[in-house]
PDB file of C-alpha atoms and ligand atoms in Angstrom:
ATOM      1  CA  MET A   1     -18.586  62.303 -18.775  1.00  0.00           C
ATOM      2  CA  LYS A   2     -15.751  61.634 -16.336  1.00  0.00           C
ATOM      3  CA  ASN A   3     -15.121  58.152 -14.997  1.00  0.00           C
ATOM      4  CA  ILE A   4     -14.921  58.574 -11.250  1.00  0.00           C
ATOM      5  CA  LEU A   5     -13.891  56.867  -8.073  1.00  0.00           C
ATOM      6  CA  PHE A   6     -15.318  57.729  -4.672  1.00  0.00           C
ATOM      7  CA  ILE A   7     -13.087  57.505  -1.632  1.00  0.00           C
ATOM      8  CA  ALA A   8     -14.879  57.910   1.671  1.00  0.00           C
ATOM      9  CA  PRO A   9     -14.807  56.437   5.163  1.00  0.00           C
ATOM     10  CA  PRO A  10     -17.471  53.825   5.977  1.00  0.00           C
ATOM     11  CA  ASN A  11     -20.909  55.489   5.765  1.00  0.00           C
ATOM     12  CA  GLY A  12     -19.334  58.479   4.056  1.00  0.00           C
ATOM     13  CA  GLY A  13     -22.178  58.617   1.522  1.00  0.00           C
ATOM     14  CA  LYS A  14     -20.630  57.014  -1.559  1.00  0.00           C
ATOM     15  CA  GLY A  15     -23.734  54.934  -2.191  1.00  0.00           C
ATOM     16  CA  THR A  16     -26.135  57.884  -1.959  1.00  0.00           C
ATOM     17  CA  GLN A  17     -24.075  60.083  -4.279  1.00  0.00           C
ATOM     18  CA  SER A  18     -23.607  57.244  -6.742  1.00  0.00           C
ATOM     19  CA  GLU A  19     -27.350  56.591  -6.904  1.00  0.00           C
ATOM     20  CA  ALA A  20     -28.036  60.227  -7.761  1.00  0.00           C
ATOM     21  CA  LEU A  21     -25.375  60.248 -10.501  1.00  0.00           C
ATOM     22  CA  VAL A  22     -26.768  57.039 -11.995  1.00  0.00           C
ATOM     23  CA  GLU A  23     -30.242  58.551 -12.044  1.00  0.00           C
ATOM     24  CA  ASN A  24     -29.263  61.944 -13.467  1.00  0.00           C
ATOM     25  CA  PHE A  25     -26.252  61.249 -15.693  1.00  0.00           C
ATOM     26  CA  GLY A  26     -26.572  57.599 -16.780  1.00  0.00           C
ATOM     27  CA  TYR A  27     -23.519  56.421 -14.888  1.00  0.00           C
ATOM     28  CA  ILE A  28     -22.915  52.726 -14.293  1.00  0.00           C
ATOM     29  CA  HIS A  29     -22.376  52.253 -10.568  1.00  0.00           C
ATOM     30  CA  ILE A  30     -19.815  49.581  -9.733  1.00  0.00           C
ATOM     31  CA  SER A  31     -19.831  48.854  -6.020  1.00  0.00           C
ATOM     32  CA  THR A  32     -17.687  45.908  -4.968  1.00  0.00           C
ATOM     33  CA  GLY A  33     -19.698  45.698  -1.709  1.00  0.00           C
ATOM     34  CA  ASP A  34     -22.913  45.304  -3.743  1.00  0.00           C
ATOM     35  CA  LEU A  35     -21.296  42.762  -6.079  1.00  0.00           C
ATOM     36  CA  LEU A  36     -20.307  40.733  -3.018  1.00  0.00           C
ATOM     37  CA  ARG A  37     -23.727  41.084  -1.373  1.00  0.00           C
ATOM     38  CA  ASP A  38     -25.340  39.796  -4.594  1.00  0.00           C
ATOM     39  CA  MET A  39     -23.313  36.584  -4.517  1.00  0.00           C
ATOM     40  CA  ASP A  40     -24.941  33.279  -3.659  1.00  0.00           C
ATOM     41  CA  LYS A  41     -24.440  32.849   0.114  1.00  0.00           C
ATOM     42  CA  THR A  42     -25.390  29.170   0.229  1.00  0.00           C
ATOM     43  CA  THR A  43     -22.052  27.922  -1.157  1.00  0.00           C
ATOM     44  CA  PRO A  44     -18.989  27.476   1.122  1.00  0.00           C
ATOM     45  CA  LEU A  45     -17.305  30.431  -0.650  1.00  0.00           C
ATOM     46  CA  GLY A  46     -20.438  32.533  -0.216  1.00  0.00           C
ATOM     47  CA  GLN A  47     -20.515  31.749   3.490  1.00  0.00           C
ATOM     48  CA  GLU A  48     -16.870  32.637   3.913  1.00  0.00           C
ATOM     49  CA  ILE A  49     -17.488  35.972   2.186  1.00  0.00           C
ATOM     50  CA  ALA A  50     -20.561  36.701   4.307  1.00  0.00           C
ATOM     51  CA  GLY A  51     -18.454  36.065   7.433  1.00  0.00           C
ATOM     52  CA  LEU A  52     -15.678  38.437   6.300  1.00  0.00           C
ATOM     53  CA  MET A  53     -18.184  41.142   5.389  1.00  0.00           C
ATOM     54  CA  ALA A  54     -20.112  40.831   8.652  1.00  0.00           C
ATOM     55  CA  SER A  55     -16.886  41.366  10.600  1.00  0.00           C
ATOM     56  CA  GLY A  56     -15.734  44.242   8.378  1.00  0.00           C
ATOM     57  CA  LYS A  57     -12.653  42.390   7.086  1.00  0.00           C
ATOM     58  CA  PHE A  58     -11.355  42.430   3.503  1.00  0.00           C
ATOM     59  CA  VAL A  59     -12.322  39.860   0.901  1.00  0.00           C
ATOM     60  CA  SER A  60      -9.414  38.591  -1.274  1.00  0.00           C
ATOM     61  CA  ASP A  61      -8.049  40.826  -4.060  1.00  0.00           C
ATOM     62  CA  GLU A  62      -8.403  37.929  -6.465  1.00  0.00           C
ATOM     63  CA  LEU A  63     -12.172  37.702  -6.018  1.00  0.00           C
ATOM     64  CA  ILE A  64     -12.661  41.476  -5.979  1.00  0.00           C
ATOM     65  CA  PHE A  65     -10.829  41.967  -9.281  1.00  0.00           C
ATOM     66  CA  GLU A  66     -12.589  39.048 -10.914  1.00  0.00           C
ATOM     67  CA  LEU A  67     -15.965  40.618 -10.040  1.00  0.00           C
ATOM     68  CA  LEU A  68     -14.752  44.059 -11.069  1.00  0.00           C
ATOM     69  CA  LYS A  69     -13.438  42.904 -14.429  1.00  0.00           C
ATOM     70  CA  GLY A  70     -16.754  41.226 -15.193  1.00  0.00           C
ATOM     71  CA  LYS A  71     -18.511  44.562 -14.668  1.00  0.00           C
ATOM     72  CA  LEU A  72     -15.961  46.735 -16.490  1.00  0.00           C
ATOM     73  CA  GLU A  73     -16.222  44.505 -19.536  1.00  0.00           C
ATOM     74  CA  THR A  74     -19.936  45.209 -19.931  1.00  0.00           C
ATOM     75  CA  LEU A  75     -19.811  49.034 -19.866  1.00  0.00           C
ATOM     76  CA  ASN A  76     -20.273  49.581 -23.616  1.00  0.00           C
ATOM     77  CA  GLY A  77     -18.730  53.033 -23.464  1.00  0.00           C
ATOM     78  CA  LYS A  78     -20.898  54.268 -20.576  1.00  0.00           C
ATOM     79  CA  PRO A  79     -19.181  56.290 -17.828  1.00  0.00           C
ATOM     80  CA  PHE A  80     -18.601  54.441 -14.567  1.00  0.00           C
ATOM     81  CA  ILE A  81     -18.446  55.171 -10.867  1.00  0.00           C
ATOM     82  CA  LEU A  82     -16.188  52.978  -8.793  1.00  0.00           C
ATOM     83  CA  ASP A  83     -17.245  52.605  -5.200  1.00  0.00           C
ATOM     84  CA  GLY A  84     -15.468  50.405  -2.676  1.00  0.00           C
ATOM     85  CA  CYS A  85     -12.433  49.503  -4.781  1.00  0.00           C
ATOM     86  CA  PRO A  86      -9.514  50.192  -4.547  1.00  0.00           C
ATOM     87  CA  ARG A  87      -9.392  49.955  -0.779  1.00  0.00           C
ATOM     88  CA  ASN A  88      -5.604  50.027  -0.419  1.00  0.00           C
ATOM     89  CA  LEU A  89      -2.507  51.029  -2.378  1.00  0.00           C
ATOM     90  CA  HIS A  90      -1.979  47.535  -3.705  1.00  0.00           C
ATOM     91  CA  GLN A  91      -5.526  47.456  -5.121  1.00  0.00           C
ATOM     92  CA  ALA A  92      -4.935  50.937  -6.588  1.00  0.00           C
ATOM     93  CA  GLU A  93      -1.961  49.593  -8.560  1.00  0.00           C
ATOM     94  CA  MET A  94      -3.950  46.522  -9.613  1.00  0.00           C
ATOM     95  CA  LEU A  95      -6.805  48.741 -10.738  1.00  0.00           C
ATOM     96  CA  GLU A  96      -4.503  50.895 -12.813  1.00  0.00           C
ATOM     97  CA  SER A  97      -3.181  47.933 -14.766  1.00  0.00           C
ATOM     98  CA  MET A  98      -6.656  46.440 -15.215  1.00  0.00           C
ATOM     99  CA  LEU A  99      -8.023  49.740 -16.566  1.00  0.00           C
ATOM    100  CA  ASN A 100      -5.025  50.063 -18.920  1.00  0.00           C
ATOM    101  CA  GLU A 101      -5.580  46.548 -20.177  1.00  0.00           C
ATOM    102  CA  LEU A 102      -9.234  47.293 -20.877  1.00  0.00           C
ATOM    103  CA  GLY A 103      -8.472  50.687 -22.465  1.00  0.00           C
ATOM    104  CA  LEU A 104     -10.346  52.599 -19.758  1.00  0.00           C
ATOM    105  CA  SER A 105      -9.318  55.633 -17.736  1.00  0.00           C
ATOM    106  CA  LEU A 106     -10.058  56.954 -14.283  1.00  0.00           C
ATOM    107  CA  ASP A 107     -10.580  60.717 -14.624  1.00  0.00           C
ATOM    108  CA  ALA A 108     -11.469  62.055 -11.164  1.00  0.00           C
ATOM    109  CA  VAL A 109     -11.220  60.754  -7.626  1.00  0.00           C
ATOM    110  CA  ILE A 110     -13.726  62.342  -5.266  1.00  0.00           C
ATOM    111  CA  TYR A 111     -12.904  62.205  -1.577  1.00  0.00           C
ATOM    112  CA  LEU A 112     -15.966  62.708   0.661  1.00  0.00           C
ATOM    113  CA  ASP A 113     -14.816  64.275   3.910  1.00  0.00           C
ATOM    114  CA  VAL A 114     -17.095  63.455   6.895  1.00  0.00           C
ATOM    115  CA  PRO A 115     -16.433  63.802  10.680  1.00  0.00           C
ATOM    116  CA  TYR A 116     -16.220  60.618  12.763  1.00  0.00           C
ATOM    117  CA  ASP A 117     -19.270  61.226  15.003  1.00  0.00           C
ATOM    118  CA  ILE A 118     -21.542  61.667  12.000  1.00  0.00           C
ATOM    119  CA  LEU A 119     -20.201  58.485  10.385  1.00  0.00           C
ATOM    120  CA  LEU A 120     -20.935  56.501  13.547  1.00  0.00           C
ATOM    121  CA  LYS A 121     -24.503  57.837  13.815  1.00  0.00           C
ATOM    122  CA  ARG A 122     -25.098  57.027  10.163  1.00  0.00           C
ATOM    123  CA  ALA A 123     -24.094  53.417  10.887  1.00  0.00           C
ATOM    124  CA  LEU A 124     -25.976  52.942  14.151  1.00  0.00           C
ATOM    125  CA  GLY A 125     -29.144  54.725  13.046  1.00  0.00           C
ATOM    126  CA  ARG A 126     -29.506  53.205   9.582  1.00  0.00           C
ATOM    127  CA  VAL A 127     -32.605  51.082   8.935  1.00  0.00           C
ATOM    128  CA  SER A 128     -33.982  50.016   5.583  1.00  0.00           C
ATOM    129  CA  CYS A 129     -37.063  48.438   4.098  1.00  0.00           C
ATOM    130  CA  PRO A 130     -36.514  44.959   2.635  1.00  0.00           C
ATOM    131  CA  GLU A 131     -39.654  45.403   0.479  1.00  0.00           C
ATOM    132  CA  CYS A 132     -39.107  48.728  -1.330  1.00  0.00           C
ATOM    133  CA  LYS A 133     -35.432  49.367  -0.348  1.00  0.00           C
ATOM    134  CA  SER A 134     -36.160  52.796   1.199  1.00  0.00           C
ATOM    135  CA  VAL A 135     -33.459  53.839   3.645  1.00  0.00           C
ATOM    136  CA  TYR A 136     -33.987  55.814   6.886  1.00  0.00           C
ATOM    137  CA  ASN A 137     -31.852  56.915   9.801  1.00  0.00           C
ATOM    138  CA  THR A 138     -33.183  57.120  13.344  1.00  0.00           C
ATOM    139  CA  TYR A 139     -30.894  60.149  14.063  1.00  0.00           C
ATOM    140  CA  PHE A 140     -31.149  62.104  10.817  1.00  0.00           C
ATOM    141  CA  LYS A 141     -34.189  60.909   8.866  1.00  0.00           C
ATOM    142  CA  ALA A 142     -36.491  58.848  11.083  1.00  0.00           C
ATOM    143  CA  PRO A 143     -39.569  57.079   9.682  1.00  0.00           C
ATOM    144  CA  LYS A 144     -42.901  58.549  10.899  1.00  0.00           C
ATOM    145  CA  THR A 145     -43.629  55.385  12.897  1.00  0.00           C
ATOM    146  CA  GLU A 146     -40.686  53.588  14.486  1.00  0.00           C
ATOM    147  CA  GLY A 147     -39.788  50.391  12.624  1.00  0.00           C
ATOM    148  CA  VAL A 148     -42.302  50.927   9.814  1.00  0.00           C
ATOM    149  CA  CYS A 149     -41.589  52.056   6.236  1.00  0.00           C
ATOM    150  CA  ASP A 150     -43.322  55.369   5.375  1.00  0.00           C
ATOM    151  CA  LYS A 151     -43.650  54.374   1.729  1.00  0.00           C
ATOM    152  CA  CYS A 152     -44.950  50.805   1.794  1.00  0.00           C
ATOM    153  CA  GLY A 153     -45.595  49.872   5.442  1.00  0.00           C
ATOM    154  CA  GLY A 154     -42.853  47.175   5.416  1.00  0.00           C
ATOM    155  CA  SER A 155     -40.991  46.282   8.634  1.00  0.00           C
ATOM    156  CA  LEU A 156     -37.662  48.114   8.732  1.00  0.00           C
ATOM    157  CA  ILE A 157     -34.468  46.169   9.372  1.00  0.00           C
ATOM    158  CA  HIS A 158     -30.977  47.048  10.569  1.00  0.00           C
ATOM    159  CA  ARG A 159     -28.015  45.690   8.521  1.00  0.00           C
ATOM    160  CA  ASP A 160     -25.999  42.937  10.293  1.00  0.00           C
ATOM    161  CA  ASP A 161     -22.746  44.836   9.828  1.00  0.00           C
ATOM    162  CA  ASP A 162     -24.048  48.183  11.157  1.00  0.00           C
ATOM    163  CA  THR A 163     -22.953  47.648  14.782  1.00  0.00           C
ATOM    164  CA  GLU A 164     -20.575  49.942  16.675  1.00  0.00           C
ATOM    165  CA  GLU A 165     -18.013  47.151  16.900  1.00  0.00           C
ATOM    166  CA  THR A 166     -18.040  46.483  13.162  1.00  0.00           C
ATOM    167  CA  PHE A 167     -18.061  50.194  12.426  1.00  0.00           C
ATOM    168  CA  LYS A 168     -14.867  50.654  14.465  1.00  0.00           C
ATOM    169  CA  VAL A 169     -13.136  47.766  12.692  1.00  0.00           C
ATOM    170  CA  ARG A 170     -14.176  49.162   9.325  1.00  0.00           C
ATOM    171  CA  PHE A 171     -13.117  52.690  10.280  1.00  0.00           C
ATOM    172  CA  ASP A 172      -9.710  51.585  11.581  1.00  0.00           C
ATOM    173  CA  THR A 173      -9.163  49.495   8.459  1.00  0.00           C
ATOM    174  CA  TYR A 174     -10.157  52.483   6.346  1.00  0.00           C
ATOM    175  CA  MET A 175      -7.696  54.782   8.162  1.00  0.00           C
ATOM    176  CA  GLU A 176      -4.881  52.297   7.847  1.00  0.00           C
ATOM    177  CA  SER A 177      -5.436  51.001   4.307  1.00  0.00           C
ATOM    178  CA  THR A 178      -7.730  53.285   2.323  1.00  0.00           C
ATOM    179  CA  ALA A 179      -7.008  56.803   3.610  1.00  0.00           C
ATOM    180  CA  PRO A 180      -3.468  56.711   2.059  1.00  0.00           C
ATOM    181  CA  LEU A 181      -5.194  56.631  -1.349  1.00  0.00           C
ATOM    182  CA  VAL A 182      -6.086  60.298  -0.849  1.00  0.00           C
ATOM    183  CA  ASP A 183      -2.404  61.241  -1.155  1.00  0.00           C
ATOM    184  CA  PHE A 184      -1.813  58.648  -3.858  1.00  0.00           C
ATOM    185  CA  TYR A 185      -4.416  60.271  -6.140  1.00  0.00           C
ATOM    186  CA  LYS A 186      -3.472  63.802  -5.041  1.00  0.00           C
ATOM    187  CA  ASN A 187       0.032  63.116  -6.354  1.00  0.00           C
ATOM    188  CA  LYS A 188      -1.477  62.023  -9.657  1.00  0.00           C
ATOM    189  CA  GLY A 189      -3.450  65.286  -9.868  1.00  0.00           C
ATOM    190  CA  LYS A 190      -6.791  63.471  -9.822  1.00  0.00           C
ATOM    191  CA  LEU A 191      -8.075  64.256  -6.341  1.00  0.00           C
ATOM    192  CA  TYR A 192     -11.102  66.464  -5.541  1.00  0.00           C
ATOM    193  CA  THR A 193     -12.061  66.861  -1.873  1.00  0.00           C
ATOM    194  CA  VAL A 194     -15.763  67.445  -1.207  1.00  0.00           C
ATOM    195  CA  ASP A 195     -17.409  68.236   2.148  1.00  0.00           C
ATOM    196  CA  GLY A 196     -19.449  65.076   2.759  1.00  0.00           C
ATOM    197  CA  VAL A 197     -22.097  66.696   4.989  1.00  0.00           C
ATOM    198  CA  GLU A 198     -23.439  69.913   3.381  1.00  0.00           C
ATOM    199  CA  ASN A 199     -24.436  70.385  -0.295  1.00  0.00           C
ATOM    200  CA  VAL A 200     -22.644  67.195  -1.150  1.00  0.00           C
ATOM    201  CA  TYR A 201     -24.432  66.414  -4.397  1.00  0.00           C
ATOM    202  CA  ASP A 202     -24.034  69.933  -5.851  1.00  0.00           C
ATOM    203  CA  GLU A 203     -20.307  69.818  -5.174  1.00  0.00           C
ATOM    204  CA  VAL A 204     -19.968  66.367  -6.713  1.00  0.00           C
ATOM    205  CA  VAL A 205     -21.773  67.536  -9.849  1.00  0.00           C
ATOM    206  CA  ARG A 206     -19.415  70.525 -10.041  1.00  0.00           C
ATOM    207  CA  VAL A 207     -16.495  68.130 -10.080  1.00  0.00           C
ATOM    208  CA  ILE A 208     -17.843  65.838 -12.799  1.00  0.00           C
ATOM    209  CA  LYS A 209     -18.828  68.784 -15.018  1.00  0.00           C
ATOM    210  CA  ASN A 210     -15.637  70.758 -14.541  1.00  0.00           C
ATOM    211  CA  ASP A 211     -13.205  70.179 -17.422  1.00  0.00           C
TER     212      ASP A 211
HETATM  213  P1  LIG B 301     -18.950  48.255   1.271  1.00  0.00           P
HETATM  214  O1  LIG B 301     -20.360  48.050   0.845  1.00  0.00           O
HETATM  215  O2  LIG B 301     -18.104  48.946   0.227  1.00  0.00           O
HETATM  216  O3  LIG B 301     -18.846  48.931   2.607  1.00  0.00           O
HETATM  217  O4  LIG B 301     -18.303  46.811   1.449  1.00  0.00           O
HETATM  218  C1  LIG B 301     -18.800  45.886   2.381  1.00  0.00           C
HETATM  219  C2  LIG B 301     -17.759  44.814   2.673  1.00  0.00           C
HETATM  220  O5  LIG B 301     -17.401  44.120   1.465  1.00  0.00           O
HETATM  221  C3  LIG B 301     -16.433  45.320   3.219  1.00  0.00           C
HETATM  222  O6  LIG B 301     -16.461  45.523   4.621  1.00  0.00           O
HETATM  223  C4  LIG B 301     -15.483  44.188   2.812  1.00  0.00           C
HETATM  224  O7  LIG B 301     -15.665  43.071   3.685  1.00  0.00           O
HETATM  225  C5  LIG B 301     -15.999  43.785   1.445  1.00  0.00           C
HETATM  226  N1  LIG B 301     -15.346  44.550   0.347  1.00  0.00           N
HETATM  227  C6  LIG B 301     -15.936  45.454  -0.501  1.00  0.00           C
HETATM  228  N2  LIG B 301     -15.051  45.961  -1.392  1.00  0.00           N
HETATM  229  C7  LIG B 301     -13.853  45.370  -1.109  1.00  0.00           C
HETATM  230  C8  LIG B 301     -12.537  45.490  -1.667  1.00  0.00           C
HETATM  231  N3  LIG B 301     -12.243  46.340  -2.671  1.00  0.00           N
HETATM  232  N4  LIG B 301     -11.556  44.711  -1.113  1.00  0.00           N
HETATM  233  C9  LIG B 301     -11.806  43.864  -0.114  1.00  0.00           C
HETATM  234  N5  LIG B 301     -13.020  43.718   0.480  1.00  0.00           N
HETATM  235  C10 LIG B 301     -14.047  44.461  -0.006  1.00  0.00           C
END
């Protein structure tokens, strides 16, 4: 199975696609955003990280690659999906040397292409259930009763960093820092562009199965 990296704008659907690949193909999903969210937020470092994340700013490369290395070292030969790293050209170079060092390869880079207005609605409309982790969207996939989880009746919450202001910061940062990775990986012959709105999963599967 191919080791893959998703590149997508904020709310481009990397998380959703990754979940499906984990479920159906046994991938290990490595999301630097999730690794950061799982950190203890009661320490001074944890609080600093929470502040950076809430405002959509980057956490230091040093911390990101320390977390990433920890995960890559426990793969045991399983295929991996990278999501959220690299976020700029410098991190792409760092990633390449780390993968070389660990004897791992990145086989395909999947770019999910999604229009701006849909990205914004995904951010503003997203609510999730803290109990069973179900995710809804008030524009695209509303719960039957507003604010209540269909599955378990839990009270739905809106993520702190899903505001229009934070979305714009994250989008601008993406355009400036991350979007250049599309050309970077195109030049290496590893890029596959997938429409991030219609039949996304089927197209992604085509890429990972195509030799
Ligand atoms: P994500 O879940 O990928 O959208 O990441 C959420 C937040 O975590 C980002 O807005 C950044 O503050 C931080 N973050 C995640 N991955 C990285 C990375 N590779 N480099 C720097 N900051 C990151």
